[in-house]
Short mmCIF file of C-alpha atoms and ligand atoms in Angstrom, two decimals:
data_model
loop_
_atom_site.label_atom_id
_atom_site.label_comp_id
_atom_site.label_asym_id
_atom_site.label_seq_id
_atom_site.Cartn_x
_atom_site.Cartn_y
_atom_site.Cartn_z
CA UNK K 1 1.15 -3.95 -10.98
CA UNK K 2 -1.86 -2.83 -13.05
CA UNK K 3 -5.40 -2.97 -11.71
CA UNK K 4 -7.27 -3.66 -14.54
CA UNK K 5 -11.22 -2.82 -13.70
CA UNK K 6 -13.82 -4.33 -16.54
CA UNK K 7 -15.49 -1.36 -17.51
CA UNK K 8 -18.83 -3.03 -17.42
CA UNK K 9 -18.61 -3.12 -13.63
CA UNK K 10 -18.61 0.34 -13.47
CA UNK K 11 -22.65 -0.07 -14.43
CA UNK K 12 -23.19 -2.30 -11.37
CA UNK K 13 -22.07 -0.01 -9.21
CA UNK K 14 -24.23 2.98 -10.78
CA UNK K 15 -27.18 3.50 -8.57
CA UNK K 16 -28.98 4.81 -11.85
CA UNK K 17 -28.77 1.06 -12.97
CA UNK K 18 -32.27 0.28 -12.52
CA UNK K 19 -32.96 -2.32 -10.08
CA UNK K 20 -35.36 -0.99 -7.58
CA UNK K 21 -32.67 0.19 -5.31
CA UNK K 22 -34.15 3.55 -5.00
CA UNK K 23 -37.26 2.20 -3.12
CA UNK K 24 -34.82 0.72 0.06
CA UNK K 25 -33.17 2.61 2.77
CA UNK K 26 -30.96 -0.43 4.07
CA UNK K 27 -33.35 -0.24 7.36
CA UNK K 28 -32.76 3.07 8.40
CA UNK K 29 -36.06 4.50 7.56
CA UNK K 30 -37.07 2.41 10.37
CA UNK K 31 -34.39 3.77 12.74
CA UNK K 32 -35.43 7.62 11.53
CA UNK K 33 -38.83 6.97 12.23
CA UNK K 34 -37.90 6.40 15.74
CA UNK K 35 -35.72 9.11 16.39
CA UNK K 36 -32.54 6.55 16.76
CA UNK K 37 -30.86 8.10 13.66
CA UNK K 38 -30.76 11.89 13.30
CA UNK K 39 -27.72 13.14 11.81
CA UNK K 40 -24.47 11.84 9.54
CA UNK K 41 -22.71 10.41 12.30
CA UNK K 42 -25.42 7.78 13.40
CA UNK K 43 -25.40 6.74 9.69
CA UNK K 44 -21.84 5.89 9.89
CA UNK K 45 -22.50 4.27 13.36
CA UNK K 46 -25.53 2.52 11.60
CA UNK K 47 -22.89 1.48 8.86
CA UNK K 48 -20.43 0.12 11.03
CA UNK K 49 -23.05 -1.85 12.92
CA UNK K 50 -24.55 -3.46 9.68
CA UNK K 51 -21.42 -3.24 7.06
CA UNK K 52 -19.21 -6.10 9.18
CA UNK K 53 -21.99 -8.28 10.05
CA UNK K 54 -24.94 -8.59 7.48
CA UNK K 55 -22.91 -6.52 5.04
CA UNK K 56 -20.31 -9.17 5.49
CA UNK K 57 -22.84 -12.15 4.79
CA UNK K 58 -24.32 -10.81 1.73
CA UNK K 59 -20.80 -9.79 0.54
CA UNK K 60 -19.62 -13.37 0.96
CA UNK K 61 -22.14 -15.05 -0.66
CA UNK K 62 -22.13 -12.34 -3.91
CA UNK K 63 -18.32 -13.30 -3.80
CA UNK K 64 -18.70 -17.27 -3.67
CA UNK K 65 -21.58 -16.94 -6.20
CA UNK K 66 -19.40 -15.07 -8.30
CA UNK K 67 -16.53 -17.65 -7.86
CA UNK K 68 -19.06 -20.40 -8.65
CA UNK K 69 -19.49 -19.50 -12.27
CA UNK K 70 -16.44 -20.82 -13.44
CA UNK K 71 -16.67 -21.41 -17.10
CA UNK K 72 -16.58 -18.40 -19.55
CA UNK K 73 -20.12 -17.87 -21.39
CA UNK K 74 -20.68 -17.13 -24.91
CA UNK K 75 -21.67 -13.73 -25.27
CA UNK K 76 -24.87 -12.78 -27.25
CA UNK K 77 -26.28 -9.64 -28.18
CA UNK K 78 -29.18 -8.29 -26.37
CA UNK K 79 -32.42 -9.43 -27.03
CA UNK K 80 -34.70 -7.60 -24.85
CA UNK K 81 -38.12 -7.95 -25.10
CA UNK K 82 -38.84 -4.23 -24.32
CA UNK K 83 -42.66 -4.00 -24.58
CA UNK K 84 -43.28 -7.97 -23.76
CA UNK K 85 -42.78 -6.85 -20.35
CA UNK K 86 -41.13 -10.01 -18.69
CA UNK K 87 -42.94 -12.25 -21.26
CA UNK K 88 -40.23 -15.09 -22.15
CA UNK K 89 -38.27 -13.73 -24.42
CA UNK K 90 -38.39 -15.73 -27.86
CA UNK K 91 -34.72 -16.13 -28.03
CA UNK K 92 -33.22 -19.14 -26.15
CA UNK K 93 -31.12 -18.35 -23.59
CA UNK K 94 -27.63 -20.24 -23.35
CA UNK K 95 -28.40 -23.89 -22.64
CA UNK K 96 -27.16 -24.64 -19.17
CA UNK K 97 -24.88 -27.12 -20.32
CA UNK K 98 -22.87 -24.09 -21.28
CA UNK K 99 -22.30 -23.11 -17.89
CA UNK K 100 -21.89 -24.69 -14.52
CA UNK K 101 -24.62 -22.99 -13.00
CA UNK K 102 -27.61 -25.01 -13.55
CA UNK K 103 -29.67 -25.72 -10.35
CA UNK K 104 -29.71 -29.55 -8.74
CA UNK K 105 -31.30 -28.54 -5.36
CA UNK K 106 -34.81 -27.64 -3.80
CA UNK K 107 -35.70 -24.33 -1.74
CA UNK K 108 -38.30 -24.01 0.87
CA UNK K 109 -38.87 -20.59 0.22
CA UNK K 110 -41.50 -19.41 -2.61
CA UNK K 111 -39.55 -18.63 -5.51
CA UNK K 112 -35.85 -19.48 -4.76
CA UNK K 113 -33.91 -22.35 -7.07
CA UNK K 114 -35.98 -25.16 -8.11
CA UNK K 115 -35.49 -28.65 -7.58
CA UNK K 116 -35.67 -29.91 -11.70
CA UNK K 117 -32.59 -30.48 -13.85
CA UNK K 118 -29.20 -31.25 -13.00
CA UNK K 119 -27.26 -30.33 -15.86
CA UNK K 120 -24.45 -27.75 -14.36
CA UNK K 121 -22.76 -28.70 -10.83
CA UNK K 122 -23.65 -25.77 -9.30
CA UNK K 123 -26.62 -26.47 -6.33
CA UNK K 124 -27.94 -22.75 -6.17
CA UNK K 125 -30.71 -23.80 -4.02
CA UNK K 126 -28.15 -24.79 -1.28
CA UNK K 127 -26.48 -21.54 -1.57
CA UNK K 128 -29.96 -19.83 -1.46
CA UNK K 129 -30.32 -21.97 1.70
CA UNK K 130 -27.50 -20.83 3.26
CA UNK K 131 -28.39 -17.11 2.60
CA UNK K 132 -31.97 -17.37 4.35
CA UNK K 133 -29.97 -19.29 7.09
CA UNK K 134 -28.18 -16.39 7.45
CA UNK K 135 -30.87 -13.86 7.55
CA UNK K 136 -32.73 -14.01 10.98
CA UNK K 137 -36.06 -12.41 9.97
CA UNK K 138 -38.45 -13.49 7.23
CA UNK K 139 -39.17 -9.62 6.28
CA UNK K 140 -35.51 -9.44 5.53
CA UNK K 141 -35.48 -12.53 3.66
CA UNK K 142 -38.13 -11.14 1.36
CA UNK K 143 -36.76 -7.91 0.99
CA UNK K 144 -33.60 -10.05 -0.47
CA UNK K 145 -35.49 -11.69 -2.49
CA UNK K 146 -37.64 -9.06 -4.01
CA UNK K 147 -34.32 -7.36 -4.87
CA UNK K 148 -33.04 -10.48 -6.33
CA UNK K 149 -35.95 -10.72 -8.57
CA UNK K 150 -35.54 -7.07 -9.58
CA UNK K 151 -31.96 -7.59 -10.34
CA UNK K 152 -32.21 -10.60 -12.39
CA UNK K 153 -34.63 -8.40 -14.88
CA UNK K 154 -31.84 -5.89 -15.17
CA UNK K 155 -29.31 -8.42 -15.67
CA UNK K 156 -31.06 -10.48 -18.34
CA UNK K 157 -31.67 -7.06 -20.24
CA UNK K 158 -27.87 -5.94 -19.67
CA UNK K 159 -26.04 -9.18 -19.55
CA UNK K 160 -27.76 -11.72 -21.65
CA UNK K 161 -25.08 -14.15 -21.64
CA UNK K 162 -25.12 -14.28 -17.66
CA UNK K 163 -25.80 -17.68 -16.67
CA UNK K 164 -29.14 -16.62 -14.40
CA UNK K 165 -31.41 -19.03 -15.29
CA UNK K 166 -30.63 -21.48 -12.47
CA UNK K 167 -31.29 -19.12 -10.15
CA UNK K 168 -35.04 -18.96 -9.78
CA UNK K 169 -37.58 -16.37 -10.07
CA UNK K 170 -36.86 -14.89 -6.80
CA UNK K 171 -33.31 -15.72 -5.72
CA UNK K 172 -31.73 -13.78 -2.86
CA UNK K 173 -30.13 -10.69 -4.74
CA UNK K 174 -26.27 -11.67 -3.21
CA UNK K 175 -26.54 -14.67 -5.64
CA UNK K 176 -27.50 -12.48 -8.84
CA UNK K 177 -25.16 -9.82 -8.07
CA UNK K 178 -22.21 -11.91 -7.86
CA UNK K 179 -23.22 -14.00 -11.50
CA UNK K 180 -23.62 -10.38 -12.67
CA UNK K 181 -20.48 -9.61 -11.62
CA UNK K 182 -18.97 -12.50 -13.55
CA UNK K 183 -20.86 -11.75 -16.41
CA UNK K 184 -19.59 -8.22 -16.33
CA UNK K 185 -16.02 -9.58 -16.10
CA UNK K 186 -15.41 -8.88 -12.52
CA UNK K 187 -13.98 -11.13 -9.41
CA UNK K 188 -15.32 -12.42 -6.18
CA UNK K 189 -13.51 -9.37 -4.62
CA UNK K 190 -15.40 -7.32 -7.00
CA UNK K 191 -18.64 -8.60 -6.13
CA UNK K 192 -18.05 -8.24 -2.49
CA UNK K 193 -17.04 -4.87 -2.86
CA UNK K 194 -20.68 -4.02 -5.01
CA UNK K 195 -22.37 -5.60 -2.33
CA UNK K 196 -21.16 -3.34 0.43
CA UNK K 197 -20.93 -0.50 -1.87
CA UNK K 198 -25.07 -0.85 -2.61
CA UNK K 199 -25.68 -1.18 1.44
CA UNK K 200 -23.83 1.69 1.97
CA UNK K 201 -25.38 3.82 -0.66
CA UNK K 202 -28.82 2.95 -0.17
CA UNK K 203 -28.68 3.71 3.76
CA UNK K 204 -26.81 7.47 2.66
CA UNK K 205 -29.55 8.26 -0.32
CA UNK K 206 -32.12 7.02 2.02
CA UNK K 207 -30.94 9.52 4.88
CA UNK K 208 -30.48 12.31 2.68
CA UNK K 209 -34.32 11.92 1.49
CA UNK K 210 -35.79 10.87 5.25
CA UNK K 211 -33.90 13.67 7.23
CA UNK K 212 -33.19 16.55 4.80
CA UNK K 213 -29.42 15.94 5.58
CA UNK K 214 -26.48 17.93 3.25
CA UNK K 215 -25.94 15.39 0.66
CA UNK K 216 -22.12 16.50 0.51
CA UNK K 217 -22.23 15.16 4.15
CA UNK K 218 -23.54 11.87 3.63
CA UNK K 219 -20.94 11.65 0.29
CA UNK K 220 -18.38 11.72 3.10
CA UNK K 221 -19.95 9.30 5.35
CA UNK K 222 -20.44 7.09 2.17
CA UNK K 223 -16.50 7.25 0.96
CA UNK K 224 -15.49 6.93 4.80
CA UNK K 225 -17.47 3.91 5.13
CA UNK K 226 -16.00 2.34 1.78
CA UNK K 227 -12.59 2.89 3.15
CA UNK K 228 -13.22 1.85 6.73
CA UNK K 229 -14.85 -1.22 5.86
CA UNK K 230 -12.30 -2.50 3.09
CA UNK K 231 -10.98 -5.22 5.18
CA UNK K 232 -14.65 -6.54 5.64
CA UNK K 233 -14.96 -6.14 1.66
CA UNK K 234 -11.24 -8.30 1.69
CA UNK K 235 -12.34 -10.62 4.39
CA UNK K 236 -16.14 -11.68 2.50
CA UNK K 237 -14.23 -12.17 -0.62
CA UNK K 238 -11.87 -14.60 0.92
CA UNK K 239 -14.24 -16.56 2.51
CA UNK K 240 -16.85 -16.60 -0.20
CA UNK K 241 -14.07 -17.61 -2.82
CA UNK K 242 -13.09 -20.53 -0.35
CA UNK K 243 -16.50 -21.73 -0.06
CA UNK K 244 -16.99 -21.43 -3.73
CA UNK K 245 -13.89 -23.61 -3.52
CA UNK K 246 -14.95 -26.33 -1.37
CA UNK K 247 -18.42 -26.25 -2.97
CA UNK K 248 -19.77 -26.06 0.43
CA UNK K 249 -22.02 -22.90 1.54
CA UNK K 250 -21.60 -23.80 5.00
CA UNK K 251 -18.35 -21.98 5.14
CA UNK K 252 -19.98 -18.74 4.51
CA UNK K 253 -19.48 -16.21 7.40
CA UNK K 254 -22.41 -15.82 9.86
CA UNK K 255 -22.96 -12.79 11.44
CA UNK K 256 -25.99 -10.18 12.45
CA UNK K 257 -27.21 -7.24 14.60
CA UNK K 258 -30.35 -8.33 16.34
CA UNK K 259 -31.50 -4.81 16.83
CA UNK K 260 -31.92 -3.71 12.73
CA UNK K 261 -33.47 -6.94 11.94
CA UNK K 262 -36.25 -6.51 14.63
CA UNK K 263 -36.91 -2.79 13.24
CA UNK K 264 -36.88 -4.31 9.71
CA UNK K 265 -39.70 -6.61 11.22
CA UNK K 266 -41.33 -3.82 12.50
CA UNK K 267 -41.13 -1.66 9.21
CA UNK K 268 -42.66 -4.37 7.17
CA UNK K 269 -45.90 -4.48 8.90
CA UNK K 270 -45.76 -0.09 9.49
CA UNK K 271 -48.28 2.10 7.76
CA UNK K 272 -47.16 5.00 6.13
CA UNK K 273 -43.19 4.07 5.44
CA UNK K 274 -41.80 5.72 2.45
CA UNK K 275 -39.43 2.78 1.42
CA UNK K 276 -39.87 -0.76 0.94
CA UNK K 277 -37.26 -1.46 3.51
CA UNK E 1 -45.55 7.01 -31.73
CA UNK E 2 -45.37 3.90 -29.77
CA UNK E 3 -46.34 0.60 -31.26
CA UNK E 4 -49.82 -0.27 -30.32
CA UNK E 5 -50.10 -2.45 -27.41
CA UNK E 6 -49.57 -6.41 -28.25
CA UNK E 7 -52.75 -8.53 -29.02
CA UNK E 8 -53.13 -11.02 -26.08
CA UNK E 9 -51.78 -9.39 -23.06
CA UNK E 10 -53.04 -6.86 -20.70
CA UNK E 11 -53.10 -3.14 -21.71
CA UNK E 12 -50.99 -0.58 -19.37
CA UNK E 13 -52.32 2.37 -18.89
CA UNK E 14 -50.31 4.90 -16.50
CA UNK E 15 -52.46 7.82 -15.01
CA UNK E 16 -50.35 10.83 -13.97
CA UNK E 17 -50.61 14.36 -13.14
CA UNK E 18 -49.87 16.87 -10.10
CA UNK E 19 -51.02 16.21 -6.40
CA UNK E 20 -54.95 16.31 -5.84
CA UNK E 21 -55.89 16.66 -9.23
CA UNK E 22 -58.20 13.84 -9.38
CA UNK E 23 -55.95 10.42 -10.44
CA UNK E 24 -57.48 8.38 -8.09
CA UNK E 25 -61.16 9.88 -8.79
CA UNK E 26 -60.55 8.90 -12.37
CA UNK E 27 -59.08 5.33 -11.68
CA UNK E 28 -62.25 5.11 -10.02
CA UNK E 29 -64.89 6.35 -12.50
CA UNK E 30 -62.81 4.04 -15.17
CA UNK E 31 -62.89 0.86 -13.05
CA UNK E 32 -66.77 1.58 -12.64
CA UNK E 33 -67.45 2.06 -16.04
CA UNK E 34 -65.73 -0.51 -17.08
CA UNK E 35 -65.29 -3.25 -14.95
CA UNK E 36 -68.28 -5.32 -16.19
CA UNK E 37 -66.95 -5.60 -19.70
CA UNK E 38 -63.16 -5.72 -19.21
CA UNK E 39 -61.02 -7.84 -16.46
CA UNK E 40 -59.21 -4.68 -14.73
CA UNK E 41 -56.64 -4.30 -12.28
CA UNK E 42 -54.45 -1.35 -10.48
CA UNK E 43 -51.31 -0.44 -9.19
CA UNK E 44 -51.18 3.06 -7.12
CA UNK E 45 -48.16 4.94 -6.25
CA UNK E 46 -48.82 6.60 -2.80
CA UNK E 47 -45.83 8.81 -2.02
CA UNK E 48 -46.12 7.45 1.64
CA UNK E 49 -49.43 5.73 2.27
CA UNK E 50 -51.67 3.38 0.73
CA UNK E 51 -54.29 5.98 0.73
CA UNK E 52 -55.21 5.87 -2.63
CA UNK E 53 -55.33 1.90 -2.59
CA UNK E 54 -57.56 2.16 0.47
CA UNK E 55 -59.76 4.57 -1.13
CA UNK E 56 -60.40 2.66 -4.14
CA UNK E 57 -60.90 -0.63 -2.13
CA UNK E 58 -63.49 0.97 0.36
CA UNK E 59 -65.35 2.46 -2.58
CA UNK E 60 -65.23 -1.23 -3.81
CA UNK E 61 -64.54 -0.47 -7.42
CA UNK E 62 -62.86 -3.80 -7.67
CA UNK E 63 -62.21 -6.71 -5.71
CA UNK E 64 -59.49 -5.73 -3.07
CA UNK E 65 -57.01 -8.04 -4.06
CA UNK E 66 -56.99 -6.40 -7.83
CA UNK E 67 -55.77 -2.97 -6.23
CA UNK E 68 -52.29 -2.99 -5.31
CA UNK E 69 -50.00 -0.09 -3.51
CA UNK E 70 -46.29 -0.04 -4.21
CA UNK E 71 -43.50 1.93 -2.37
CA UNK E 72 -41.77 4.54 -4.07
CA UNK E 73 -38.93 5.88 -1.66
CA UNK E 74 -40.01 9.50 -1.67
CA UNK E 75 -39.39 9.54 -5.47
CA UNK E 76 -42.74 9.07 -7.41
CA UNK E 77 -41.33 10.18 -10.62
CA UNK E 78 -38.24 7.66 -10.56
CA UNK E 79 -40.72 4.35 -9.72
CA UNK E 80 -42.64 5.82 -12.83
CA UNK E 81 -39.82 6.37 -15.38
CA UNK E 82 -36.06 5.81 -14.57
CA UNK E 83 -36.56 2.87 -12.87
CA UNK E 84 -39.66 1.43 -12.94
CA UNK E 85 -38.82 -2.21 -11.12
CA UNK E 86 -41.34 -1.78 -8.00
CA UNK E 87 -43.92 -1.10 -10.63
CA UNK E 88 -43.20 -3.74 -13.10
CA UNK E 89 -42.91 -6.17 -10.11
CA UNK E 90 -46.68 -5.16 -9.34
CA UNK E 91 -47.99 -5.46 -12.82
CA UNK E 92 -46.52 -8.84 -13.56
CA UNK E 93 -47.91 -10.15 -10.16
CA UNK E 94 -51.37 -9.15 -11.49
CA UNK E 95 -50.92 -10.43 -14.93
CA UNK E 96 -49.80 -13.72 -13.72
CA UNK E 97 -52.76 -13.71 -10.95
CA UNK E 98 -55.78 -12.08 -13.03
CA UNK E 99 -54.77 -12.20 -16.65
CA UNK E 100 -56.64 -8.79 -16.75
CA UNK E 101 -57.21 -6.81 -19.88
CA UNK E 102 -56.34 -3.61 -18.42
CA UNK E 103 -54.08 -2.23 -16.05
CA UNK E 104 -54.08 1.12 -14.63
CA UNK E 105 -51.09 2.41 -12.89
CA UNK E 106 -51.63 5.40 -11.07
CA UNK E 107 -48.56 7.53 -10.44
CA UNK E 108 -47.90 9.38 -7.04
CA UNK E 109 -49.11 13.03 -7.53
CA UNK E 110 -45.93 14.53 -8.82
CA UNK E 111 -45.20 17.89 -11.09
CA UNK E 112 -45.77 18.38 -14.85
CA UNK E 113 -42.48 17.06 -15.92
CA UNK E 114 -43.68 13.57 -14.48
CA UNK E 115 -44.30 11.32 -16.75
CA UNK E 116 -44.07 7.83 -17.56
CA UNK E 117 -41.70 5.21 -19.12
CA UNK E 118 -43.28 3.48 -22.25
CA UNK E 119 -41.15 0.32 -20.40
CA UNK E 120 -43.98 0.33 -18.21
CA UNK E 121 -47.23 1.03 -19.58
CA UNK E 122 -48.56 1.37 -23.23
CA UNK E 123 -50.48 4.48 -22.95
CA UNK E 124 -50.30 7.40 -20.68
CA UNK E 125 -53.23 10.15 -19.27
CA UNK E 126 -52.08 13.17 -17.68
CA UNK E 127 -54.40 14.58 -15.49
CA UNK E 128 -54.44 18.51 -14.67
CA UNK E 129 -56.99 20.55 -12.21
CA UNK E 130 -58.74 23.32 -13.59
CA UNK E 131 -58.59 24.90 -9.90
CA UNK E 132 -54.77 24.20 -10.16
CA UNK E 133 -54.47 27.56 -12.39
CA UNK E 134 -55.46 28.09 -16.17
CA UNK E 135 -51.94 28.78 -17.20
CA UNK E 136 -50.95 24.89 -16.83
CA UNK E 137 -51.87 23.66 -20.46
CA UNK E 138 -50.35 26.77 -21.90
CA UNK E 139 -46.69 25.97 -19.92
CA UNK E 140 -46.61 22.78 -21.57
CA UNK E 141 -43.98 20.38 -20.15
CA UNK E 142 -43.82 16.55 -21.01
CA UNK E 143 -47.01 15.74 -19.15
CA UNK E 144 -49.43 18.19 -20.59
CA UNK E 145 -47.55 18.03 -24.12
CA UNK E 146 -46.72 14.36 -24.42
CA UNK E 147 -49.22 12.28 -22.89
CA UNK E 148 -51.83 10.17 -25.17
CA UNK E 149 -54.40 11.90 -23.21
CA UNK E 150 -54.75 14.73 -21.53
CA UNK E 151 -57.49 14.85 -19.04
CA UNK E 152 -58.64 18.63 -18.06
CA UNK E 153 -60.31 17.72 -14.77
CA UNK E 154 -62.89 19.71 -12.21
CA UNK E 155 -64.25 21.75 -14.82
CA UNK E 156 -67.10 22.44 -12.26
CA UNK E 157 -64.72 24.38 -10.46
CA UNK E 158 -63.69 27.02 -13.10
CA UNK E 159 -66.49 29.47 -12.33
CA UNK E 160 -65.57 29.28 -8.84
CA UNK E 161 -62.02 29.99 -9.44
CA UNK E 162 -62.01 32.41 -12.36
CA UNK E 163 -60.17 29.54 -14.85
CA UNK E 164 -61.27 29.82 -18.32
CA UNK E 165 -61.59 26.40 -19.55
CA UNK E 166 -61.93 26.92 -23.44
CA UNK E 167 -58.46 28.61 -22.93
CA UNK E 168 -57.07 26.00 -21.45
CA UNK E 169 -58.32 23.61 -24.09
CA UNK E 170 -57.08 25.81 -26.83
CA UNK E 171 -53.62 26.03 -24.82
CA UNK E 172 -53.65 22.51 -24.96
CA UNK E 173 -54.16 21.66 -28.31
CA UNK E 174 -51.39 24.44 -29.49
CA UNK E 175 -49.10 21.91 -28.01
CA UNK E 176 -50.53 18.66 -28.21
CA UNK E 177 -50.14 18.08 -32.08
CA UNK E 178 -53.16 16.69 -32.62
CA UNK E 179 -53.31 14.28 -29.84
CA UNK E 180 -56.65 14.35 -27.88
CA UNK E 181 -57.53 16.36 -24.38
CA UNK E 182 -60.92 15.71 -22.61
CA UNK E 183 -62.38 18.61 -20.57
CA UNK E 184 -64.30 16.58 -17.79
CA UNK E 185 -65.52 16.94 -13.93
CA UNK E 186 -64.86 13.27 -12.92
CA UNK E 187 -66.82 14.00 -9.58
CA UNK E 188 -69.90 15.51 -10.87
CA UNK E 189 -70.48 14.17 -14.29
CA UNK E 190 -69.64 10.85 -16.14
CA UNK E 191 -67.11 10.88 -18.57
CA UNK E 192 -67.82 8.81 -21.60
CA UNK E 193 -65.26 10.42 -23.88
CA UNK E 194 -62.37 9.11 -21.52
CA UNK E 195 -64.12 5.60 -21.12
CA UNK E 196 -64.31 5.48 -24.99
CA UNK E 197 -60.50 6.47 -25.44
CA UNK E 198 -59.25 3.59 -22.79
CA UNK E 199 -61.63 1.03 -24.45
CA UNK E 200 -60.34 1.86 -27.62
CA UNK E 201 -56.93 1.18 -26.58
CA UNK E 202 -57.65 -2.38 -25.12
CA UNK E 203 -58.03 -4.59 -27.95
CA UNK E 204 -60.33 -7.65 -26.70
CA UNK E 205 -60.47 -10.52 -28.58
CA UNK E 206 -64.00 -11.24 -30.16
N1 GTP F 1 -65.20 19.73 -7.66
C1 GTP F 1 -64.29 18.50 -8.01
N2 GTP F 1 -63.29 18.12 -7.25
C2 GTP F 1 -63.01 16.56 -7.78
C3 GTP F 1 -62.95 16.18 -9.01
N3 GTP F 1 -62.23 15.26 -9.08
C4 GTP F 1 -61.63 14.84 -8.01
N4 GTP F 1 -62.02 15.90 -6.94
C5 GTP F 1 -61.66 15.85 -5.74
O1 GTP F 1 -60.09 16.08 -5.62
C6 GTP F 1 -59.79 15.78 -4.49
C7 GTP F 1 -58.52 14.81 -5.16
O2 GTP F 1 -58.76 13.89 -5.74
P1 GTP F 1 -58.00 12.94 -5.88
O3 GTP F 1 -58.88 11.66 -7.00
O4 GTP F 1 -57.61 11.90 -4.80
O5 GTP F 1 -56.66 13.10 -6.53
P2 GTP F 1 -55.20 12.19 -6.96
O6 GTP F 1 -54.90 12.94 -8.07
O7 GTP F 1 -55.41 10.92 -7.02
O8 GTP F 1 -54.52 12.79 -5.67
P3 GTP F 1 -52.91 12.38 -5.11
O9 GTP F 1 -52.86 10.70 -5.39
O10 GTP F 1 -52.75 12.64 -3.61
O11 GTP F 1 -51.98 13.09 -6.01
C8 GTP F 1 -60.96 14.49 -3.85
O12 GTP F 1 -61.32 15.49 -2.54
C9 GTP F 1 -61.80 14.65 -5.09
O13 GTP F 1 -62.61 14.20 -4.41
C10 GTP F 1 -63.81 17.45 -9.91
O14 GTP F 1 -63.96 16.96 -10.93
N5 GTP F 1 -64.72 17.90 -9.19
MG1 MG F 2 -54.35 9.48 -5.72
#
């Protein structure tokens, strides 16, 4: 069997893709500032707590979003309004009828998928709400939406055909990642793997900057975390795919680690933090 | 040269330069000089605090909600050049809220190579400090050579630190390919040439 990876997927795995990730620490700054994380082993332990829990939820949601985009979408040349700075591009995006990803439901949080329109058959608002329900603290829901908004901008520039319009202005990042993975030719398993890779990468690179750790040692931590948590990716991909097939976001896994959630709240309120989260 | 700012939307001007060169003082002076004729908003990129934004709010150069600070994860130059996401978010929020004529984006204090991406701003000002060494303009680099306006600040300190400001101006002219340079002392004197330059970048509907 030949394993084929869509070349564009590497872009989504590259930390140089400008999606604002460099300003987030995956929660580790709050732990570092309290002396709870001081070296590479602590970083590995942090990931061992976070990847199978919050990481699993995010990865499964990304996999589901990827699986939910079922109709191949028409490709179009990029029409990025580089100096328009986010003004709507005059070039029309694919009409919602060309893909199954239009919004049909409502979200209670600011910026999620809206209630209007019901052309497609993916009710993104329910998926968005399911992620919110699995993200206990408001601070992290907000961080997820900040990163979702940022990733939307990047996806629109890199994959103008990606059916992201139904996601709202500030969707959870996992949904954007899933749709983007699909647009780049990837699978739900790829989406789950990317979600875990982003979490581990954010934590490891922030740890280098915050603690002056050896970047080579942290590259080792990153690689071992990806290897060790391969089963998390598999579980997430299966759960997300099953939830998408059943059109039932309630089937997404539920897991978290309370202490990092509490730290995230303290971080959001703190003065003098280097990272946005 | 980059396209002239599009009419009918906020003109964004980046203000960069090494730590302590006077970026925030310049932002404050520009706000004071222009706030009565233009709708102005400010984004600051402090490295680890909201110090600059707090200073500007304390000085009441603008309504407090027109000044926002972004966190840049230890990498001020990344946030203004390679991945401008956080700044774009902040600018877009200000534009949506206030529809300003002018948005000033102050970078975190960085080094001589830290310049803004034109995906974030329309024009950039690079500020250097007379007391930071009068050889800085001669060293050149993307900030000194490439900025749309170079501001050599704190010329009042020239005599105290033995800096030859005339030479600084001549060295700058040699690398700047005709682009303007202003010698100023933001803290001690008005800066009409800088204010006029900024005004000229902003097209206000008649
Ligand atoms: N003597 C003198 N001092 C100045 C002048 N402009 C600014 N300063 C002082 O220089 C110090 C730094 O000024 P800021 O405006 O905070 O510099 P900055 O570039 O914003 O600094 P960072 O944001 O920390 O990189 C302050 O104490 C200012 O009052 C000037 O023209 N002359
Ligand atoms: Mg400053």
